[in-house]
CSV table of C-alpha atoms in Angstrom, one decimal:
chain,number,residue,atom,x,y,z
C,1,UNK,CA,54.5,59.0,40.7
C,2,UNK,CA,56.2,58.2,37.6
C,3,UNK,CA,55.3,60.3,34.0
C,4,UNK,CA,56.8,61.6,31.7
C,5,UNK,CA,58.8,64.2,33.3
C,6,UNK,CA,60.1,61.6,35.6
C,7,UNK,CA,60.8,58.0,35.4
C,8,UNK,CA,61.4,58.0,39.1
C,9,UNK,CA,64.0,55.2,38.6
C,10,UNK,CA,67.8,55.5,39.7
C,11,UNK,CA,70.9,53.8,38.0
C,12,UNK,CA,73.7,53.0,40.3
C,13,UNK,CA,76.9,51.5,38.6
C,14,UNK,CA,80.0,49.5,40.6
C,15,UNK,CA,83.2,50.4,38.3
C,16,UNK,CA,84.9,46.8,39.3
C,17,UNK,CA,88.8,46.3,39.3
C,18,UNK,CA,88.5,43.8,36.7
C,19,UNK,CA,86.4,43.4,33.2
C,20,UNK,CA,82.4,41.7,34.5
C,21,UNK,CA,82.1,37.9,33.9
C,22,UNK,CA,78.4,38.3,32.5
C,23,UNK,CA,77.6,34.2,33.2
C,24,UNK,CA,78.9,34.7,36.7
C,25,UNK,CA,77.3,38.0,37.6
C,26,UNK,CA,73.3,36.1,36.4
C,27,UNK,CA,74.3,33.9,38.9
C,28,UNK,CA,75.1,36.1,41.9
C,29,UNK,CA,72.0,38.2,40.7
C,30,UNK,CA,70.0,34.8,40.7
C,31,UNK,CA,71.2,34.3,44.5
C,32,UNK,CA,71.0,37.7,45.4
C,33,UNK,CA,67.1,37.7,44.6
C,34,UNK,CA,66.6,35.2,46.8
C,35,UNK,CA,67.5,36.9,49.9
C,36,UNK,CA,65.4,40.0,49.0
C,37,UNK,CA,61.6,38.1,48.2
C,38,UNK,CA,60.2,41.1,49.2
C,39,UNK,CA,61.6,43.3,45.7
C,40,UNK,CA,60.6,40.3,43.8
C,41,UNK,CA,57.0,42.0,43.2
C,42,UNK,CA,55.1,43.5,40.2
C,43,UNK,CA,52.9,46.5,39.7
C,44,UNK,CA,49.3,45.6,40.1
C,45,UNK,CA,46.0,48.1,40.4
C,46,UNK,CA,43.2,46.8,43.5
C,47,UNK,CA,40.2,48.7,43.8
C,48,UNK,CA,38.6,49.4,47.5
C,49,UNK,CA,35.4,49.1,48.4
C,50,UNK,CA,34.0,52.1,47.0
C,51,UNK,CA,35.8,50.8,43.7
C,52,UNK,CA,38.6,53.7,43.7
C,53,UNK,CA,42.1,52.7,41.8
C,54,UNK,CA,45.2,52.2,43.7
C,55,UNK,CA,48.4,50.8,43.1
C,56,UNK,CA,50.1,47.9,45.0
C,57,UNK,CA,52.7,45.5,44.7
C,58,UNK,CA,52.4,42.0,44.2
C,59,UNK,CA,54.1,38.7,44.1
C,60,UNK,CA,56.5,37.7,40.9
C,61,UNK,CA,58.4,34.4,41.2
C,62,UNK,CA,60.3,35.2,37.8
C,63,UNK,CA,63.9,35.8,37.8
C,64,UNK,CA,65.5,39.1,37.8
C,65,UNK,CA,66.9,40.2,34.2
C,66,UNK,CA,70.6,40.9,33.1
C,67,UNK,CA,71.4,42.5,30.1
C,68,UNK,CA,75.0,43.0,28.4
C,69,UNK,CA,75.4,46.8,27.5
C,70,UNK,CA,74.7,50.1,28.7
C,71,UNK,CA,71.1,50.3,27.2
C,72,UNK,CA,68.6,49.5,30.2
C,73,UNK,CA,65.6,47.2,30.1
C,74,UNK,CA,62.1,49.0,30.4
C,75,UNK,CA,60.9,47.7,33.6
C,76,UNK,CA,57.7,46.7,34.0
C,77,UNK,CA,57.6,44.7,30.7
C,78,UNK,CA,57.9,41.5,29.6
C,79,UNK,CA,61.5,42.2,28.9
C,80,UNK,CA,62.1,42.7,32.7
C,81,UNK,CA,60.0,39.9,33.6
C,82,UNK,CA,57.7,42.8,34.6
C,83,UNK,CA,59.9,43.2,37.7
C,84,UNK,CA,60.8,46.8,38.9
C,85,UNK,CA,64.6,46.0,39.0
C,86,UNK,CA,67.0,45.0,36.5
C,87,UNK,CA,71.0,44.7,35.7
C,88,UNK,CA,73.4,44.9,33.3
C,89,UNK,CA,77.4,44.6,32.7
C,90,UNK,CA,79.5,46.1,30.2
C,91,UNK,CA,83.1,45.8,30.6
C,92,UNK,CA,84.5,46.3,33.7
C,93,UNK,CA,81.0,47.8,35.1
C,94,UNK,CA,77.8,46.5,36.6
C,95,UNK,CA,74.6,48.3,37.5
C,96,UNK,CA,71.4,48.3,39.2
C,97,UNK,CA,68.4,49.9,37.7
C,98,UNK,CA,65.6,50.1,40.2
C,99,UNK,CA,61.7,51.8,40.1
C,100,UNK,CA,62.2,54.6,43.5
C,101,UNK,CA,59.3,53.5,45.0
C,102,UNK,CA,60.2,49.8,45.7
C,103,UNK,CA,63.6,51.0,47.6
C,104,UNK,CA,65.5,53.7,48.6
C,105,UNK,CA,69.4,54.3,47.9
C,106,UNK,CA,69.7,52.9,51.5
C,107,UNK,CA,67.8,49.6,50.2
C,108,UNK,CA,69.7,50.1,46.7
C,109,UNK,CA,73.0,49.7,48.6
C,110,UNK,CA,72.0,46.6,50.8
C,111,UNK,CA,71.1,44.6,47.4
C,112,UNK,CA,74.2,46.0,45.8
C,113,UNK,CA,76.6,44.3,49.2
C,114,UNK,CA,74.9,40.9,48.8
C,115,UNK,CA,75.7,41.2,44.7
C,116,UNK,CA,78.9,42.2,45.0
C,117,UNK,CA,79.6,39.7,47.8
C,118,UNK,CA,78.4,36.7,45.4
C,119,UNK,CA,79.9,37.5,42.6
C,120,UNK,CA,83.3,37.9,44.1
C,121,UNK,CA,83.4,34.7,45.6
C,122,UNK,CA,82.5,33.0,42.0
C,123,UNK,CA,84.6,35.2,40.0
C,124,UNK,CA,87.7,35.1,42.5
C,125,UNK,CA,87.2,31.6,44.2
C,126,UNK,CA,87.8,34.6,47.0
C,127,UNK,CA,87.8,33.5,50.5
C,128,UNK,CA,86.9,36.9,51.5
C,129,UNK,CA,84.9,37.3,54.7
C,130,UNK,CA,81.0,37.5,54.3
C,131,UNK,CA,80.5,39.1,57.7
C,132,UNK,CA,77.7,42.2,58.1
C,133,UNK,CA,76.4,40.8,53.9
C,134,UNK,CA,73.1,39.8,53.6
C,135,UNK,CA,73.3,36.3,51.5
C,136,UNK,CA,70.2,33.5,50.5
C,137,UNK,CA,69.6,31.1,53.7
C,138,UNK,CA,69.5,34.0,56.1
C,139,UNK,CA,67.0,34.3,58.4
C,140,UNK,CA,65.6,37.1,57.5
C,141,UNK,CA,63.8,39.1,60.7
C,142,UNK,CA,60.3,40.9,61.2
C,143,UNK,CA,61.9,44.4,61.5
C,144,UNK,CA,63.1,43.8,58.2
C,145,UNK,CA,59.8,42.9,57.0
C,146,UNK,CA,57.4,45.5,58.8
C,147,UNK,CA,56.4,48.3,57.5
C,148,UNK,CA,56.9,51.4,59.3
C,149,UNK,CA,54.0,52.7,59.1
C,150,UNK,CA,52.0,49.7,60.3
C,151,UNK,CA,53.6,50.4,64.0
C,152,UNK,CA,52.0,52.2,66.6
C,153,UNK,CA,52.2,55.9,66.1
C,154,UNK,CA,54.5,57.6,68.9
C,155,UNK,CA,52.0,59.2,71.3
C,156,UNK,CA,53.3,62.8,71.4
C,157,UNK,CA,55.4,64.6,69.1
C,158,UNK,CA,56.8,67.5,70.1
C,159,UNK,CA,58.8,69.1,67.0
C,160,UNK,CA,61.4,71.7,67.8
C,161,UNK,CA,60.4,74.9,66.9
C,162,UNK,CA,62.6,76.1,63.2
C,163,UNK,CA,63.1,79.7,62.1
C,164,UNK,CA,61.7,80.9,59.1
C,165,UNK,CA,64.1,80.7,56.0
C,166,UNK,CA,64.2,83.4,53.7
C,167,UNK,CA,63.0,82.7,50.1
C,168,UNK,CA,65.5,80.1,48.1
C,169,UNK,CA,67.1,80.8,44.4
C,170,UNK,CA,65.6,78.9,42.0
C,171,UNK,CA,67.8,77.8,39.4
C,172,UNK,CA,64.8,77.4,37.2
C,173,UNK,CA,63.9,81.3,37.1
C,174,UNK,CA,67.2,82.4,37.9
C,175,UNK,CA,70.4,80.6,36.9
C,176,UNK,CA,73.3,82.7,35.2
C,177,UNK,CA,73.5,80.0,32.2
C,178,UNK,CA,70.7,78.8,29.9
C,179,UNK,CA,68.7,75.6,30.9
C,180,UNK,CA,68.4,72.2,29.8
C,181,UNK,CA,64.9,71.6,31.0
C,182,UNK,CA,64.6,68.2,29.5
C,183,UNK,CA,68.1,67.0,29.4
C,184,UNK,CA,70.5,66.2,32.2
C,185,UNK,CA,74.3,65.3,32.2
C,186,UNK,CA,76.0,63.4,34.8
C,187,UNK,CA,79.9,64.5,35.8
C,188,UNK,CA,81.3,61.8,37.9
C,189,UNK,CA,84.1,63.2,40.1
C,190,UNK,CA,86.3,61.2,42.5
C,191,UNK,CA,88.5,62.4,45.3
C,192,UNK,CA,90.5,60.5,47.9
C,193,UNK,CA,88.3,60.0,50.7
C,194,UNK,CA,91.5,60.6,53.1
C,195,UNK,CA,92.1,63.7,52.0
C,196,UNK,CA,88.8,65.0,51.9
C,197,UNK,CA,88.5,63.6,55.5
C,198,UNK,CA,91.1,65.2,56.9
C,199,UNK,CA,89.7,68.7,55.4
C,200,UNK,CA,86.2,67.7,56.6
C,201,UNK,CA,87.4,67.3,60.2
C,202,UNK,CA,89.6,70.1,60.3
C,203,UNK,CA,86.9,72.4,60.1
C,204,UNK,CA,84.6,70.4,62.5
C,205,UNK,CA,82.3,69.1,59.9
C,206,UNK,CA,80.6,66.0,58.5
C,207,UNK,CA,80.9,64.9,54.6
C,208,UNK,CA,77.5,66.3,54.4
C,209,UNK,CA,78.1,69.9,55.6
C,210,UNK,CA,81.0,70.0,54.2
C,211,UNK,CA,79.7,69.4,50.8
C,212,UNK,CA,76.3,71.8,51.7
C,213,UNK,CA,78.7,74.6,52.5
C,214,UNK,CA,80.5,74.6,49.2
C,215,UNK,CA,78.0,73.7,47.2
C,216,UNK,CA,76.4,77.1,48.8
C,217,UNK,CA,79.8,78.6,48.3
C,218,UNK,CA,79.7,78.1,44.4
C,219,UNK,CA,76.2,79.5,43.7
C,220,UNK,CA,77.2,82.2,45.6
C,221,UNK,CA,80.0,82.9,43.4
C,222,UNK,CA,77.7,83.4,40.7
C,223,UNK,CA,74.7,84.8,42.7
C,224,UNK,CA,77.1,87.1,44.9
C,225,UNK,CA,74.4,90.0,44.9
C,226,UNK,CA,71.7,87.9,46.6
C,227,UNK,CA,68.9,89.5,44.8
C,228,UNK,CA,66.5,87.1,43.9
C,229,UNK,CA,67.1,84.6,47.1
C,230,UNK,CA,69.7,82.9,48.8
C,231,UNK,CA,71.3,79.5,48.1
C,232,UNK,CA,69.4,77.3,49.8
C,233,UNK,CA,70.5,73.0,49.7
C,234,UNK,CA,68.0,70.6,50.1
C,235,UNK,CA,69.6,67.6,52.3
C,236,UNK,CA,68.3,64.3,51.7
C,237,UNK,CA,68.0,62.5,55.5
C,238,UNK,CA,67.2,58.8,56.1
C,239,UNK,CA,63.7,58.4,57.7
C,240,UNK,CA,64.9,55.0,59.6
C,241,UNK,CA,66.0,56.8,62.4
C,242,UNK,CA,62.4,58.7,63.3
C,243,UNK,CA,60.8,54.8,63.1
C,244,UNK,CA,63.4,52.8,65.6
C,245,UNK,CA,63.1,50.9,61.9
C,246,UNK,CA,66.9,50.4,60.8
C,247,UNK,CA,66.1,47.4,58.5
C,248,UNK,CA,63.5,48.9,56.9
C,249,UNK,CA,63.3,48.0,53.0
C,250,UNK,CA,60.9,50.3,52.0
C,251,UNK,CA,61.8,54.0,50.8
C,252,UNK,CA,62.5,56.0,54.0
C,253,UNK,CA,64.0,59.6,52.8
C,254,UNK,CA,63.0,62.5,53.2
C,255,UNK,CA,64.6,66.5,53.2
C,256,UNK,CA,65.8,69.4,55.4
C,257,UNK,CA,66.7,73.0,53.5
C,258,UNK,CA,69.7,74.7,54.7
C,259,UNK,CA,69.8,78.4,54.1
C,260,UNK,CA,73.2,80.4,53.3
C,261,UNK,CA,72.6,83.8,54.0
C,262,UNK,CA,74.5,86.9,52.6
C,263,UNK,CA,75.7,87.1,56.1
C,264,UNK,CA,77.3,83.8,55.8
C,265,UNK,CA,79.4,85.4,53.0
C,266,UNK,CA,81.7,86.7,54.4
C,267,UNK,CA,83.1,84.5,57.0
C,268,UNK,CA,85.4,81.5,57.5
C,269,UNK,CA,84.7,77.9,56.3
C,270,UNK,CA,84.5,76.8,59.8
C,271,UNK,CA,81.9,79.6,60.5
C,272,UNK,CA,79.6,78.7,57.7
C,273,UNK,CA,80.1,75.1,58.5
C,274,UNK,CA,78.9,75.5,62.6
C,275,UNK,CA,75.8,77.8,61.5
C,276,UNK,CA,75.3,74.5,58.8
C,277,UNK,CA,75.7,71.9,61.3
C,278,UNK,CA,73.0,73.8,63.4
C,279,UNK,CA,70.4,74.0,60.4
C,280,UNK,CA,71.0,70.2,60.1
C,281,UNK,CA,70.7,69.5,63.9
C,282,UNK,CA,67.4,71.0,64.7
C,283,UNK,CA,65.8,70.1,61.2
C,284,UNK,CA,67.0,66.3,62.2
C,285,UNK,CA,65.7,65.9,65.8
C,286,UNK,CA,63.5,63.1,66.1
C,287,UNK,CA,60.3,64.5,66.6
C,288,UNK,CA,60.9,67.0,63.9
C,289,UNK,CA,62.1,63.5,61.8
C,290,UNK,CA,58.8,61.8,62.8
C,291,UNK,CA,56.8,64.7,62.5
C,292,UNK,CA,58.3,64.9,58.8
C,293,UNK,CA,57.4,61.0,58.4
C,294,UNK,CA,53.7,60.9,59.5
C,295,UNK,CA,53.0,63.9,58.0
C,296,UNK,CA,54.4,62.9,54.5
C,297,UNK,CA,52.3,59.4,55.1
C,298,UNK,CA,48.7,61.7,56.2
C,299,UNK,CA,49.4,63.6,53.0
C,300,UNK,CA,49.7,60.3,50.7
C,301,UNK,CA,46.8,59.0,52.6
C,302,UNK,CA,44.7,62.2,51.5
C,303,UNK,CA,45.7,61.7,48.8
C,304,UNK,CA,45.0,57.8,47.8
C,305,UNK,CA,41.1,59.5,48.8
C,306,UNK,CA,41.2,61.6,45.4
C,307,UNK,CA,38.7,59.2,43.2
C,308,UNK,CA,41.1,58.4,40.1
C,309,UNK,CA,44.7,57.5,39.8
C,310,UNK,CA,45.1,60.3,36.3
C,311,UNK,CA,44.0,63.2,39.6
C,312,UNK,CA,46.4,61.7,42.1
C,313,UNK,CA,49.2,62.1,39.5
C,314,UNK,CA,48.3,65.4,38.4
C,315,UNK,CA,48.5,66.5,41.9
C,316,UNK,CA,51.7,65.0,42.8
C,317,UNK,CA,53.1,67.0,39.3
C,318,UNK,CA,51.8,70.3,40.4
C,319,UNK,CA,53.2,69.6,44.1
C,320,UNK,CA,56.8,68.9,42.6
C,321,UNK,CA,56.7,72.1,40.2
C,322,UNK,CA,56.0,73.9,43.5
C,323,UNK,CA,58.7,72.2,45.6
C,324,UNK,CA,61.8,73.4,43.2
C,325,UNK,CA,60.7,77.2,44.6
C,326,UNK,CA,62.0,75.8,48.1
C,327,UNK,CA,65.7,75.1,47.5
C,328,UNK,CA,68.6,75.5,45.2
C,329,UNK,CA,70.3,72.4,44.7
C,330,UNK,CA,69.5,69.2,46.3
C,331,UNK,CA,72.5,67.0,47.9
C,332,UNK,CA,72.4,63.1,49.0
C,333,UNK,CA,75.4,61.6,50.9
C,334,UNK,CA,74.2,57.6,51.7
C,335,UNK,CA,77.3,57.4,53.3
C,336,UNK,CA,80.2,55.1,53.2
C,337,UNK,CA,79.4,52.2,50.7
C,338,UNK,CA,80.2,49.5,53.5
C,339,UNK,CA,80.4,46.5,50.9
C,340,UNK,CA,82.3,44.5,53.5
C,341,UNK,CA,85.5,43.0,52.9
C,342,UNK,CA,84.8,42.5,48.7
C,343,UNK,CA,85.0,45.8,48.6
C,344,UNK,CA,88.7,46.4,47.3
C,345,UNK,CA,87.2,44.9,44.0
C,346,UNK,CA,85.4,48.3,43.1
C,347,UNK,CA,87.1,51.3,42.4
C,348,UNK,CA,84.0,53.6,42.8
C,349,UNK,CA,79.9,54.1,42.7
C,350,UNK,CA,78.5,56.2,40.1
C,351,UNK,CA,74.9,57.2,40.4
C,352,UNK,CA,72.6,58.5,38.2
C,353,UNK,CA,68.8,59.9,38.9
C,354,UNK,CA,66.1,62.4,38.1
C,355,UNK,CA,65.7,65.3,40.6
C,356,UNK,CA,63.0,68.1,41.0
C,357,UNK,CA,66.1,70.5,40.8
C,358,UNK,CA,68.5,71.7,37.8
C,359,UNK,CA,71.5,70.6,40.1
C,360,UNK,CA,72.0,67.1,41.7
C,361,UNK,CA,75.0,65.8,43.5
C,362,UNK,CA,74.5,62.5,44.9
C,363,UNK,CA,77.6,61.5,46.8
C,364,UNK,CA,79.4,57.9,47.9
C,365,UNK,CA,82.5,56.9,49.8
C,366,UNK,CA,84.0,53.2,48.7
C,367,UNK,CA,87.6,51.8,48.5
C,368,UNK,CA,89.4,55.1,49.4
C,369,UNK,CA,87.3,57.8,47.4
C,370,UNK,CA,84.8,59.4,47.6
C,371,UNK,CA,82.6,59.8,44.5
C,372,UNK,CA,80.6,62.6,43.3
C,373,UNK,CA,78.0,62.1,40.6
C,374,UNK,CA,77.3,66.4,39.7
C,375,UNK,CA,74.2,65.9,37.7
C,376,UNK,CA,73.1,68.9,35.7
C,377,UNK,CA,70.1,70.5,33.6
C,378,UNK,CA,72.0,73.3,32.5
C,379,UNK,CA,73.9,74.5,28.9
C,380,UNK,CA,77.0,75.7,30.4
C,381,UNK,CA,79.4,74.4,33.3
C,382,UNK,CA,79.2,77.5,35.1
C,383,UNK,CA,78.0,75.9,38.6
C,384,UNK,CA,80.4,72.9,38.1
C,385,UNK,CA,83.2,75.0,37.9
C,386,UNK,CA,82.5,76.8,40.9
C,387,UNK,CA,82.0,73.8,42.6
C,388,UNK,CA,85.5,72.8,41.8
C,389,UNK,CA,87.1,75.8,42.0
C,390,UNK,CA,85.3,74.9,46.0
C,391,UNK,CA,87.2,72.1,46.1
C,392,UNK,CA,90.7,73.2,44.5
C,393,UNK,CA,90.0,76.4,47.2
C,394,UNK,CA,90.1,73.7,49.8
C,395,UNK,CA,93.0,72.0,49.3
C,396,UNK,CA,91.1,69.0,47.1
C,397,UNK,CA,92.7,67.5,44.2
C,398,UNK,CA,89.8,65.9,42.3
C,399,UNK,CA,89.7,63.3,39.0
C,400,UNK,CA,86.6,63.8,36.6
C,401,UNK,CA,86.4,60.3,35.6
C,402,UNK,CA,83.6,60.3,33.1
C,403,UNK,CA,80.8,62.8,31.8
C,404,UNK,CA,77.5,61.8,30.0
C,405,UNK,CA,74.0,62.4,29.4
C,406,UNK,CA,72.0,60.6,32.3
C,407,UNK,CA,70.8,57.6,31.4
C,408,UNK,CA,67.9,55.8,33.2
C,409,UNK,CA,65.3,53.3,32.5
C,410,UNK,CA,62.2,53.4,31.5
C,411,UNK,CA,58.8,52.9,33.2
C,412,UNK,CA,56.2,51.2,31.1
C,413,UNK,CA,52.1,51.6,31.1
C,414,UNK,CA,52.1,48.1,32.8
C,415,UNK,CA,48.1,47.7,31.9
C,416,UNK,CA,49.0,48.3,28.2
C,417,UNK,CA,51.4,45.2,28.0
């Protein structure tokens, strides 16, 4: 739920080749919109029939809006045509703003192919293949459609069994610098995804472990005593695969914690990588993946039975303030960007979003690099530093392209416009 605290919206931004044609990019938006009818929605409130509050999307024929310059729209105004996603361009950039709850960064990234696809072919009169893009005309299937959670419920679910974890550092007691509690910076970082690869695979990981295990690495260069709990990454993992729902447009994401234990220390990258790997593969087993999903779902059911919408949101607060005591620094990887053969028109992702933790690192692969948007609530560069001393450690030579405060759109009151 979105508040103060938390507009629960996400920027991502293509860095293009070129400066942006803003006439040419309304029109790929314009055709991109209509192969997605199901984001063209507004916010609405129904009541059920014992007259309780709940939220709920509805139709909105009106175009999506692009804006020139950084400064975002407030969705769910009349200067977003009330929509919950918006664009803009400035010079050689374009971005998607988008409300969390409509999509995912899974979703983000389908919408972001088709855009990218459209506008090419304008701008570039390119001839460049539009195989695996979703464009207007397609037929677009049930699976794509359904909801997950409308399917029948697997009969048995038999989770593995997961050891206990010792208790997490919070960064929000405990960091070694002063905190920013209501400010966060964004350091975008790119390396060259063949490098990093081969680094990744020479110590039999995944870009995902990799990245846990240094990231764990670099807090514990600055928490080397373990005293008040151990660095602990929560891993953002796609729900799609605990549904048999690959197309699904809704938000599907949930999170695994992986403990690094003062044990851990002391031994090899490789070492610390396999006992990663192993965190990652039980957490990720499918019944422990649907087990994660229906439970999340029973939860928000409860909780759509608590009378008023101001409860439900104070609940969900509380729940989030309790949920930073579990890890340490939370880590997505969406994987390689996949923009199809348009792609050599980017030169990197740069994403920007809220987090329940002091350190974010949401992570992309596109056109040779991989790109690392280090978000931050803290006063000092103390974990950033470590986390590139990580990557110098390992061989990496890394580029920090840009570094600002994080900028995101707003969420408006949509019964007060």
């Amino acid at each position: 739920m979105a508040g103060q605290e938390s507009s629960q919206t996400v920027r991502l931004t293509l860095h293009m080749q070129d400066a942006v044609d803003g006439a040419i990019l309304k029109e790929a938006v314009e055709a991109t919109r209509q192969r997605y009818p199901y984001h063209q929605v507004r916010l609405c409130i129904v009541k059920d029939e014992r007259g309780v509050e709940h939220y709920a999307f509805d139709e909105n024929p009106q175009p999506w809006i692009v804006t020139e310059g950084r400064q975002q729209v407030t969705l769910l105004t009349k200067a977003s045509n009330h929509h919950l996603i918006a664009f803009a361009w400035w010079d050689d950039c374009i971005a998607l703003d988008w409300f969390y709850p409509l999509t995912d960064g899974t979703g983000a990234y389908q919408i972001l192919r088709t855009l990218l696809y459209e506008y090419c072919h304008r701008r570039y009169d390119s001839g460049d293949s539009r195989e695996g893009i979703p464009v207007a005309g397609d037929i677009i299937c049930v699976e794509e459609l359904t909801d997950p959670i409308t399917l029948l419920r697997p009969a048995r679910i038999t989770p593995q069994q997961v050891p206990d974890k010792p208790k997490a550092l919070n960064l929000f007691t405990d960091a070694v610098v002063p905190l920013k509690e209501n400010e966060r910076e964004v350091i975008n970082i790119r390396v060259s995804e063949s490098e990093m690869m081969e680094r990744v695979r020479s110590c039999g990981a995944t870009p995902a472990s990799w990245l846990a295990v240094l990231l764990s690495r670099a807090v514990c260069h600055l928490h080397p005593d373990f005293a008040v709990g151990v660095p602990t990454i929560s891993l953002a993992v796609n729900l799609r695969k605990a549904t048999g729902t690959p197309l699904a447009h809704q938000p599907m994401v949930g999170s695994i914690t992986i403990p690094f234990s003062q044990e851990l220390s002391g031994k090899s990258m490789e070492e610390q990588v396999k006992d990663c790997r192993q965190w990652i593969t039980l957490q990720t087993h499918l019944d422990n993946l649907q087990a994660y999903y229906y439970g999340m779902n029973d939860g928000m059911e409860q909780l759509e039975q608590v009378p008023s919408l101001e409860m439900r949101h104070q609940l969900v607060t509380e729940a989030h303030q309790a949920l930073r005591q579990h890890s340490t620094v939370s880590l997505s990887y969406v994987g390689r960007a996949a923009m199809g053969a348009a792609e050599h028109y980017v030169r990197e992702i740069q994403t920007e979003a809220t987090s329940l933790h002091a350190i974010l690192v949401e992570v992309s692969a596109v056109n040779g690099a991989f790109c690392i948007s280090f978000m931050q609530m803290l006063a000092e560069d103390a974990y950033l530093n470590a986390f590139l001393g990580e990557l110098h450690g390992q061989g990496i030579a890394y580029e920090i392209v840009s570094r600002h405060p994080v900028q995101l759109a707003r969420i408006a009151d949509f019964r007060k416009e």
